[in-house]
Coordinates of C-alpha atoms in Angstrom, one line a residue:
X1 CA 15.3 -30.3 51.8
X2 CA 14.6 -33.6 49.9
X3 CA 15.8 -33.2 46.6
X4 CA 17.9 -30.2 47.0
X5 CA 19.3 -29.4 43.7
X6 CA 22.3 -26.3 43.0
X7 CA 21.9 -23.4 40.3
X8 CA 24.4 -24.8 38.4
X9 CA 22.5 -28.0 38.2
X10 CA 19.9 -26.0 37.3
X11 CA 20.8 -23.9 35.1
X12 CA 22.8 -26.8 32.9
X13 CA 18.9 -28.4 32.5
X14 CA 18.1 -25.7 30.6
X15 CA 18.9 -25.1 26.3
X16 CA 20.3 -22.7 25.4
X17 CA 23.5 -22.7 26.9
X18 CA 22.6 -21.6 30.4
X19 CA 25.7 -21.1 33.2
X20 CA 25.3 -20.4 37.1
X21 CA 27.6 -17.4 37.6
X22 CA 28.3 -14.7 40.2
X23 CA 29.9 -11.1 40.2
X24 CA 31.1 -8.8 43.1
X25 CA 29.3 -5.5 42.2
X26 CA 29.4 -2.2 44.6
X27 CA 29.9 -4.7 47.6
X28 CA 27.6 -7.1 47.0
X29 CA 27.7 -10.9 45.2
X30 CA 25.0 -11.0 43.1
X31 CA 23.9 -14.9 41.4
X32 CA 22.9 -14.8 38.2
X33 CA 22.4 -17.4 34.9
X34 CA 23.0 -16.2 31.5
X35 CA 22.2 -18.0 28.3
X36 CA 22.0 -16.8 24.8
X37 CA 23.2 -14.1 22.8
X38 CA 21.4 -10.9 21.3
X39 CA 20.5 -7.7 22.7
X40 CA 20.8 -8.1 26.5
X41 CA 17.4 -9.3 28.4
X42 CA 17.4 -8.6 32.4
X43 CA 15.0 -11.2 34.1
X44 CA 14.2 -9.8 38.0
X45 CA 12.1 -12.3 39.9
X46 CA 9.7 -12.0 42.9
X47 CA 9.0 -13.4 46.3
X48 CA 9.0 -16.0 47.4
X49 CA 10.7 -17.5 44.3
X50 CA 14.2 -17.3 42.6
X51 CA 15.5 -16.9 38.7
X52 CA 13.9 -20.4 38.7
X53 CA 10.5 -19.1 38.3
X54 CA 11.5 -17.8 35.0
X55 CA 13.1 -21.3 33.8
X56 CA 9.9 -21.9 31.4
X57 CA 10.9 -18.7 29.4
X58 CA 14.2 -18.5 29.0
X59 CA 15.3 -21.5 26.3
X60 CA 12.8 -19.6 23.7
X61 CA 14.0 -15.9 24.9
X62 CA 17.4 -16.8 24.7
X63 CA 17.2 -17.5 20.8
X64 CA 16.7 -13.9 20.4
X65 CA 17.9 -12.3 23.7
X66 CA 21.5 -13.0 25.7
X67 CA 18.9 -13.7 29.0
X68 CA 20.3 -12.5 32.7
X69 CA 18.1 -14.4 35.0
X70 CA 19.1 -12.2 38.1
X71 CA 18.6 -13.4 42.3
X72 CA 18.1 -9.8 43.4
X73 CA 19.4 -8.5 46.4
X74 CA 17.8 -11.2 49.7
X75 CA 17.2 -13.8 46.9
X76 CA 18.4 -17.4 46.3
X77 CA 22.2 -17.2 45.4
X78 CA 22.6 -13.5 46.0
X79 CA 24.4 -11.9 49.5
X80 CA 21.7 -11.3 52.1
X81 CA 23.1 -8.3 53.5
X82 CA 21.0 -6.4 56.9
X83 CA 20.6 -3.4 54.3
X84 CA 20.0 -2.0 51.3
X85 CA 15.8 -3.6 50.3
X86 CA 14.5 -0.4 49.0
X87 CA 13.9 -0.8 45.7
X88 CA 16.3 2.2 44.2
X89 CA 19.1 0.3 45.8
X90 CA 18.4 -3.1 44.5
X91 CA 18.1 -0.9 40.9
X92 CA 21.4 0.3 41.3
X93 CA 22.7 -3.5 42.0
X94 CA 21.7 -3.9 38.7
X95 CA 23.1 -1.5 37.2
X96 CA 26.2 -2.3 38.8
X97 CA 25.4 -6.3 37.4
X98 CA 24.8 -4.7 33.7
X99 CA 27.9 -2.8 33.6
X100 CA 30.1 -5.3 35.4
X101 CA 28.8 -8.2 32.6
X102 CA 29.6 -5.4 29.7
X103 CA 26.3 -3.7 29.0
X104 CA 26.0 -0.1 29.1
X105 CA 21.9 -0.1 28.4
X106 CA 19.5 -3.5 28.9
X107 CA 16.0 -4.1 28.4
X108 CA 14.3 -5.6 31.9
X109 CA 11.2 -7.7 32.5
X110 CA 10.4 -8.1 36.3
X111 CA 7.8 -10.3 37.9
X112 CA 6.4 -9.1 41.3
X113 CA 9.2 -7.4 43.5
X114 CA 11.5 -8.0 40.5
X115 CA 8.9 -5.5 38.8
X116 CA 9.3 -3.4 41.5
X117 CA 12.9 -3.2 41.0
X118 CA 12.7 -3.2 37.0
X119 CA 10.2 0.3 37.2
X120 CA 13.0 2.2 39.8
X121 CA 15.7 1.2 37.6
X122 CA 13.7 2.8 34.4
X123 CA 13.1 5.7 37.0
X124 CA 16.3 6.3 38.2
X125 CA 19.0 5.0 35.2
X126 CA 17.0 6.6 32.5
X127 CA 20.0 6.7 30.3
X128 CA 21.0 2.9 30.9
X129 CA 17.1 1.8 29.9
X130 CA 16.2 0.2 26.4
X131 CA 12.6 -1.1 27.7
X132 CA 10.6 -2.6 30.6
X133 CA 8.2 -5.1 31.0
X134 CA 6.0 -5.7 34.5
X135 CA 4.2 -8.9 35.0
X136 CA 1.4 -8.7 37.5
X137 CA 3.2 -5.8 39.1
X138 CA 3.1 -1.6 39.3
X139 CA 6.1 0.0 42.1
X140 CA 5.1 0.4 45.4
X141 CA 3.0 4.1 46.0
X142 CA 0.3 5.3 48.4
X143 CA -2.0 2.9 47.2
X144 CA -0.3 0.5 49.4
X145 CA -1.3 1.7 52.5
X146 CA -5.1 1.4 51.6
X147 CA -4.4 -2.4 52.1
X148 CA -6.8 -3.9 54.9
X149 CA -5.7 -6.4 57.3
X150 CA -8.8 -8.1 57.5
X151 CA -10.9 -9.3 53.9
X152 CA -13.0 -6.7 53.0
X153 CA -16.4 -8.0 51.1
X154 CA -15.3 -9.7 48.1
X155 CA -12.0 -11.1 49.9
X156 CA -13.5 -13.3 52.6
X157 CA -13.5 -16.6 53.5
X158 CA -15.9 -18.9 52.2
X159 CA -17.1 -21.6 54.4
X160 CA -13.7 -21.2 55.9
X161 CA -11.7 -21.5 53.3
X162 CA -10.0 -18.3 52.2
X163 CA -8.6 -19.4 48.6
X164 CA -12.8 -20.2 47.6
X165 CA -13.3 -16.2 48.5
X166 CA -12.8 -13.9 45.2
X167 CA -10.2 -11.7 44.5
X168 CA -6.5 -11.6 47.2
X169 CA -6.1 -10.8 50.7
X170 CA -3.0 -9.6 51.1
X171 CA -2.5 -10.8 54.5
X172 CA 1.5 -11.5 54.0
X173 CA 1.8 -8.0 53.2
X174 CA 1.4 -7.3 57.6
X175 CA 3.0 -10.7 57.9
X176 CA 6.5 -9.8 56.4
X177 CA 6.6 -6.3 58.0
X178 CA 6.8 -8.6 61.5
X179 CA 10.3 -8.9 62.8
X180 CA 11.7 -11.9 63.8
X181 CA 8.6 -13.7 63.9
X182 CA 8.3 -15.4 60.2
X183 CA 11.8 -16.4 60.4
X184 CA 11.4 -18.7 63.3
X185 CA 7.9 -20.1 61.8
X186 CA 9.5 -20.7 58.8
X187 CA 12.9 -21.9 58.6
X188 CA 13.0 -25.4 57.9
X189 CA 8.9 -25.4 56.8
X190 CA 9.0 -22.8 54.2
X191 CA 7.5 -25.3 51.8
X192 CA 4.1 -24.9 53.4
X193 CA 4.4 -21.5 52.7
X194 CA 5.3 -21.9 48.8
X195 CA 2.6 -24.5 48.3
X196 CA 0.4 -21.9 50.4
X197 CA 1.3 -18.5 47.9
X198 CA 1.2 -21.0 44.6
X199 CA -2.4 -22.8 45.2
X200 CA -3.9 -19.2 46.4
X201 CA -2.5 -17.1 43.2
X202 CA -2.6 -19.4 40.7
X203 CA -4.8 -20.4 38.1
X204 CA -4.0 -24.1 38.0
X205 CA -1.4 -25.3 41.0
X206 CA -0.2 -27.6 38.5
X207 CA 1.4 -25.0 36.9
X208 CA 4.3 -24.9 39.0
X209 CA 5.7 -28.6 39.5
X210 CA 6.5 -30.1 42.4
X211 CA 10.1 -29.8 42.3
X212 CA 9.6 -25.8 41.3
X213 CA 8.3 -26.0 44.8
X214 CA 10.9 -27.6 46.2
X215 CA 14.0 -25.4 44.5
X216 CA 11.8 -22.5 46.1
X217 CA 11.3 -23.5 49.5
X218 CA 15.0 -24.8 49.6
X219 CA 15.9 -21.1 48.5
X220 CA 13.9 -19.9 51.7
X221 CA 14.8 -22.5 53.9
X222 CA 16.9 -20.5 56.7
X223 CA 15.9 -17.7 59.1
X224 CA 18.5 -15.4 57.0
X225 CA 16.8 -16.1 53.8
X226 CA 13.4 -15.8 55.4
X227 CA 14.5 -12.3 56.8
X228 CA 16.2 -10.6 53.5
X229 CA 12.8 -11.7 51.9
X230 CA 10.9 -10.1 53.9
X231 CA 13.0 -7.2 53.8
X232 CA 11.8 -6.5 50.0
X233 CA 8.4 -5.8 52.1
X234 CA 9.6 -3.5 55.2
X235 CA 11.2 -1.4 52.5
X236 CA 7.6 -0.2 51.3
X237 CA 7.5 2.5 53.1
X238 CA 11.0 3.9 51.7
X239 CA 9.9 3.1 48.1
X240 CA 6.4 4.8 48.6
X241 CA 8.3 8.0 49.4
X242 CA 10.9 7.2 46.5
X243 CA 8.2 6.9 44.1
X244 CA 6.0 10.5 45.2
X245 CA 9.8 11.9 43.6
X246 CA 10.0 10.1 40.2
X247 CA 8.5 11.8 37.0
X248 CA 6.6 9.4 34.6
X249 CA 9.3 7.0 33.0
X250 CA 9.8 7.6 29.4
X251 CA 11.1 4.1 28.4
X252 CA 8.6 2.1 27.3
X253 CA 6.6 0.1 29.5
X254 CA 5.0 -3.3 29.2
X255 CA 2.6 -4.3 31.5
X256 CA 1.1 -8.1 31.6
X257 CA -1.7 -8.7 34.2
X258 CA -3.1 -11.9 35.3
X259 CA -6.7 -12.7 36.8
X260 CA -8.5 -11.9 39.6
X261 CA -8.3 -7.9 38.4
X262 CA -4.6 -7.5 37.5
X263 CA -4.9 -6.4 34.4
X264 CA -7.6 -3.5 35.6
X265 CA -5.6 -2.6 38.5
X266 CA -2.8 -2.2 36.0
X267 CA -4.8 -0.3 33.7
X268 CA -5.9 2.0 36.5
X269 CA -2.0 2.3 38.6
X270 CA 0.1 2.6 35.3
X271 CA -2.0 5.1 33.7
X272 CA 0.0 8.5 34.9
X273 CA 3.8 6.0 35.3
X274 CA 5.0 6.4 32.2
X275 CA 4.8 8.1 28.8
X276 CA 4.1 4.9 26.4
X277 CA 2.2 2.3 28.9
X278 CA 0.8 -0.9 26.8
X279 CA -1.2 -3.3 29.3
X280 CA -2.2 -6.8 28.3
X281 CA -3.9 -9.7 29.5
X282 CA -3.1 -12.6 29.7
X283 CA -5.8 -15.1 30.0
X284 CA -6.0 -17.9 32.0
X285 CA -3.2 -17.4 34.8
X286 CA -3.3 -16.0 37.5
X287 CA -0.3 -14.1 39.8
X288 CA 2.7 -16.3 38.5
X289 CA 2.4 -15.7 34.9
X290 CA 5.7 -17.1 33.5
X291 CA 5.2 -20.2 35.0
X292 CA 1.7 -20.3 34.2
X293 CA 1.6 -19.2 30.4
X294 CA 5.0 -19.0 29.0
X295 CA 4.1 -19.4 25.7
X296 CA 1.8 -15.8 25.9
X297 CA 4.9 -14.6 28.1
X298 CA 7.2 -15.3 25.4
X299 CA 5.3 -14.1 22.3
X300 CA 4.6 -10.5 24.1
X301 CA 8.4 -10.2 25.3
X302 CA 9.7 -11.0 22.0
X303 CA 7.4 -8.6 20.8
X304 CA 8.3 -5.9 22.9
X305 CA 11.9 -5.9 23.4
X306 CA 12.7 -7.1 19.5

């Protein structure tokens, strides 16, 4: 990968005193960068990205907040064990990764599986919860399932070209459940696949740089890293039946939804999640929100968890 550069490079570019670190936690080494001091600040990032996708956000967080930019579980830095994806696991890696680092309690903002991740810890760790905050996200539940594998009218092609269609077709949804397959399509070429995911769910593609793209695809360049990925997605099913058990969370929740309906189908999912729900939107971006607006990212977080 041209270009490749290392978390610790990484996180050194960033104010705010930023370091690459790991920690063995209940058998598993979780990477992590940590800047900043304050009440603690979890960060839980989505596919197919890495703590990177949060790099925008964290120098202005960090004056208030001691930021935890976390590779879950499968993820960038992290161990890619065969096991474990279901989101009530990866919550309790965590946990495990809060206590370990000295916090008893932490608030949590996740961004699409890192959402996931964020609403089962509230669910499960009740006691260790402050507040959470979901961008463009709600926990997988039976809703799921009602996800067609073809574009239904309003998701089609236009002229061929399926990013000029409105709304998402969730096509990588079936595509990650495959086994074996993606991982030989995509090792080594998983660039065409971030470029792909960024120019279809984002307001402006220029949002997220050209070397963004290349720390991602460099994070997803091998056929393990292209398996524990999709392993987040085969776990569905588990977290669906994990989720028909949780009562409504009682910490409360922050939901920020981007275009294209994210913000309605929040309204709509979170309704009956949790006892104090606030959903915003935030204009003008679309699925990657703290990449695309920071600044509105920042302004609600500090908001909501200060």
């Amino acid at each position: 990968m041209p270009g490749a550069v290392s978390d610790a490079e990484l996180a050194g570019s960033l104010e705010g005193g930023f370091v690459s670190e790991h920690a063995d936690v209940d058998g598993i080494r979780l990477h992590y960068v940590a800047g900043g001091r304050g009440e603690p600040l979890v960060l839980l990032g989505g596919w197919p990205q890495t703590w990177w996708e949060f790099h925008k956000i964290m120098p202005p967080l960090a004056e208030r907040f001691r930021v935890i930019a976390v590779d879950l579980r499968g993820m960038g830095g992290s161990d890619k064990p065969a096991g474990g994806y279901d989101k009530k696991t990866m919550a309790g890696d965590i946990l495990a990764l809060a206590r370990h680092l000295g916090h008893d309690t932490v608030n949590i903002a996740g961004h699409d599986i890192g959402g996931m991740v964020a609403y089962a810890f509230a669910a499960n760790h009740p006691a260790n919860t402050r507040r959470i905050a979901l961008l463009d996200i709600a926990h997988a539940d039976e809703r799921f399932y009602k996800h067609s594998l073809l574009p239904v009218p309003g998701r089609q092609q236009v002229d061929g070209d399926i990013h000029a269609g409105p709304g998402r077709f969730l096509w990588w949804f079936a595509f990650n459940q495959v086994p074996g397959l993606p991982e030989r399509l995509l090792a080594g070429r998983s660039r065409h696949l971030i470029d792909w995911m960024c120019d279809y769910l984002i307001d402006d593609p220029g949002s997220i740089s050209d070397h963004d793209r290349d720390v991602y695809a460099h994070a997803y360049s091998t056929e393990d890293a292209i398996r524990a990925g999709n392993a987040w997605y085969r776990a569905f099913g588990q977290d669906i039946e994990d989720e028909k058990t949780y009562a409504p969370v009682t910490a409360s929740i922050l939901a920020l939804g981007g275009g294209e309906g994210g913000y309605r189908l929040l309204q709509a999912v979170l309704a009956d999640k949790g006892t104090d729900v606030e959903v915003v939107e935030v204009t003008g971006s679309g699925h990657y929100i703290p990449e695309e607006q920071p600044e509105a990212v920042v302004r609600h977080l500090t908001r909501f968890f200060g």
